[in-house]
Amino acid sequence: MEVMGLMLGEFVDEYTVQVVDVFAMPQSSTTVTVESVDHVFQMKMVDMLKQTGHPEMVVGWYHSHLGFGCWLSSVDINTQQVCPVTTLRFRCVTVVIDPIQSERKGGD
């Protein structure tokens, strides 16, 4: 199953993002796509972090491509475009991981 979550940390400077923690988000997913993201859970989690005094903010999101390589699909690009709006930040980092096909061999 694909997974998706938010990355917490801070923007250190114009070129550096420090990620100190992540949290997975409940979602409906298959081995190929993440069908839906629970935005209510996402906002509640961010609110709980603030209430408990955590200084970290959402700096981006991550998700997996199982066996498809690390690239941004059209859905990922759309998610990335709305990420700054939903996190209220001027920038947002995306990480796509593939634990099955972590790197392509030459010529593929």
C-alpha atoms as a printed R data frame, in Angstrom:
    type eleno elety resid chain resno      x      y       z
1   ATOM     1    CA   MET     A     1  0.000  0.000   0.000
2   ATOM     2    CA   GLU     A     2  1.121  3.530  -0.677
3   ATOM     3    CA   VAL     A     3  1.603  5.737   2.366
4   ATOM     4    CA   MET     A     4  1.438  9.479   2.840
5   ATOM     5    CA   GLY     A     5  2.219 11.840   5.672
6   ATOM     6    CA   LEU     A     6  3.410 15.268   6.707
7   ATOM     7    CA   MET     A     7  6.948 16.356   7.540
8   ATOM     8    CA   LEU     A     8  7.512 18.635  10.528
9   ATOM     9    CA   GLY     A     9 10.432 20.965  11.082
10  ATOM    10    CA   GLU     A    10 11.592 24.394  10.090
11  ATOM    11    CA   PHE     A    11 12.902 26.387   7.163
12  ATOM    12    CA   VAL     A    12 16.403 27.262   8.377
13  ATOM    13    CA   ASP     A    13 17.224 29.615   5.515
14  ATOM    14    CA   GLU     A    14 16.411 30.127   1.852
15  ATOM    15    CA   TYR     A    15 17.990 26.783   0.859
16  ATOM    16    CA   THR     A    16 17.791 24.598   3.973
17  ATOM    17    CA   VAL     A    17 14.872 22.685   5.453
18  ATOM    18    CA   GLN     A    18 15.343 20.779   8.693
19  ATOM    19    CA   VAL     A    19 12.881 17.896   9.106
20  ATOM    20    CA   VAL     A    20 12.713 16.645  12.696
21  ATOM    21    CA   ASP     A    21  9.636 14.424  12.637
22  ATOM    22    CA   VAL     A    22  6.915 13.004  10.408
23  ATOM    23    CA   PHE     A    23  3.429 11.707  10.960
24  ATOM    24    CA   ALA     A    24  1.469  9.384   8.738
25  ATOM    25    CA   MET     A    25 -2.046 10.372   7.833
26  ATOM    26    CA   PRO     A    26 -5.021  8.011   7.557
27  ATOM    27    CA   GLN     A    27 -5.995  7.583   3.933
28  ATOM    28    CA   SER     A    28 -7.598  5.267   1.442
29  ATOM    29    CA   SER     A    29 -4.884  3.851  -0.772
30  ATOM    30    CA   THR     A    30 -3.943  1.032  -3.101
31  ATOM    31    CA   THR     A    31 -0.587 -0.244  -4.274
32  ATOM    32    CA   VAL     A    32 -0.738  2.404  -6.999
33  ATOM    33    CA   THR     A    33 -2.449  5.502  -5.603
34  ATOM    34    CA   VAL     A    34 -3.477  7.353  -2.487
35  ATOM    35    CA   GLU     A    35 -7.197  7.766  -3.049
36  ATOM    36    CA   SER     A    36 -8.035 10.294  -0.391
37  ATOM    37    CA   VAL     A    37 -6.403 12.163   2.429
38  ATOM    38    CA   ASP     A    38 -8.158 12.949   5.694
39  ATOM    39    CA   HIS     A    39 -7.767 16.740   5.817
40  ATOM    40    CA   VAL     A    40 -9.714 16.940   9.092
41  ATOM    41    CA   PHE     A    41 -7.182 14.604  10.769
42  ATOM    42    CA   GLN     A    42 -4.341 16.657   9.287
43  ATOM    43    CA   MET     A    43 -5.653 19.911  10.747
44  ATOM    44    CA   LYS     A    44 -6.425 18.300  14.139
45  ATOM    45    CA   MET     A    45 -2.891 16.895  14.318
46  ATOM    46    CA   VAL     A    46 -1.357 20.303  13.559
47  ATOM    47    CA   ASP     A    47 -3.620 21.910  16.199
48  ATOM    48    CA   MET     A    48 -2.599 19.269  18.788
49  ATOM    49    CA   LEU     A    49  1.069 19.959  18.084
50  ATOM    50    CA   LYS     A    50  0.497 23.665  18.764
51  ATOM    51    CA   GLN     A    51 -1.489 22.960  21.944
52  ATOM    52    CA   THR     A    52  1.277 20.735  23.328
53  ATOM    53    CA   GLY     A    53  3.932 23.367  22.690
54  ATOM    54    CA   HIS     A    54  5.699 21.749  19.754
55  ATOM    55    CA   PRO     A    55  7.516 24.484  17.837
56  ATOM    56    CA   GLU     A    56  7.710 22.470  14.609
57  ATOM    57    CA   MET     A    57  5.595 23.454  11.653
58  ATOM    58    CA   VAL     A    58  4.530 21.498   8.587
59  ATOM    59    CA   VAL     A    59  7.314 21.908   6.045
60  ATOM    60    CA   GLY     A    60  6.121 19.376   3.508
61  ATOM    61    CA   TRP     A    61  4.722 15.973   2.767
62  ATOM    62    CA   TYR     A    62  5.932 12.538   1.734
63  ATOM    63    CA   HIS     A    63  4.493  9.504   0.058
64  ATOM    64    CA   SER     A    64  5.511  6.278  -1.598
65  ATOM    65    CA   HIS     A    65  5.543  4.887  -5.110
66  ATOM    66    CA   LEU     A    66  5.855  1.146  -4.639
67  ATOM    67    CA   GLY     A    67  7.954 -0.216  -7.497
68  ATOM    68    CA   PHE     A    68  7.403  2.784  -9.795
69  ATOM    69    CA   GLY     A    69 10.502  4.822  -8.947
70  ATOM    70    CA   CYS     A    70 10.816  8.261  -7.398
71  ATOM    71    CA   TRP     A    71  9.073 10.905  -9.490
72  ATOM    72    CA   LEU     A    72  6.105 13.261  -9.174
73  ATOM    73    CA   SER     A    73  2.902 12.019 -10.801
74  ATOM    74    CA   SER     A    74  0.284 14.484 -12.000
75  ATOM    75    CA   VAL     A    75 -1.606 13.905  -8.726
76  ATOM    76    CA   ASP     A    76  1.617 14.608  -6.772
77  ATOM    77    CA   ILE     A    77  2.171 17.825  -8.716
78  ATOM    78    CA   ASN     A    78 -1.372 18.949  -7.891
79  ATOM    79    CA   THR     A    79 -0.852 18.081  -4.210
80  ATOM    80    CA   GLN     A    80  2.413 20.018  -4.226
81  ATOM    81    CA   GLN     A    81  0.727 23.054  -5.767
82  ATOM    82    CA   VAL     A    82 -1.923 23.184  -3.013
83  ATOM    83    CA   CYS     A    83  0.461 22.263  -0.164
84  ATOM    84    CA   PRO     A    84  1.544 25.861   0.560
85  ATOM    85    CA   VAL     A    85 -2.126 26.859   0.691
86  ATOM    86    CA   THR     A    86 -3.130 24.063   3.091
87  ATOM    87    CA   THR     A    87 -0.052 24.502   5.323
88  ATOM    88    CA   LEU     A    88 -0.168 28.329   5.209
89  ATOM    89    CA   ARG     A    89  3.525 28.409   4.225
90  ATOM    90    CA   PHE     A    90  5.129 30.093   1.239
91  ATOM    91    CA   ARG     A    91  6.947 26.886   0.336
92  ATOM    92    CA   CYS     A    92  6.487 23.185   0.849
93  ATOM    93    CA   VAL     A    93  8.861 20.238   0.349
94  ATOM    94    CA   THR     A    94  7.848 16.970  -1.306
95  ATOM    95    CA   VAL     A    95  9.614 13.639  -0.870
96  ATOM    96    CA   VAL     A    96  8.648 10.577  -2.906
97  ATOM    97    CA   ILE     A    97 10.142  7.275  -1.789
98  ATOM    98    CA   ASP     A    98 10.186  3.852  -3.389
99  ATOM    99    CA   PRO     A    99 11.435  1.148  -1.040
100 ATOM   100    CA   ILE     A   100 11.238 -1.444  -3.822
101 ATOM   101    CA   GLN     A   101 12.981  0.383  -6.663
102 ATOM   102    CA   SER     A   102 15.271  2.769  -4.836
103 ATOM   103    CA   GLU     A   103 17.427  3.547  -7.839
104 ATOM   104    CA   ARG     A   104 17.409  2.871 -11.543
105 ATOM   105    CA   LYS     A   105 20.221  0.910 -13.047
106 ATOM   106    CA   GLY     A   106 22.093  2.501 -15.985
107 ATOM   107    CA   GLY     A   107 20.275  2.381 -19.311
108 ATOM   108    CA   ASP     A   108 16.812  1.581 -17.884
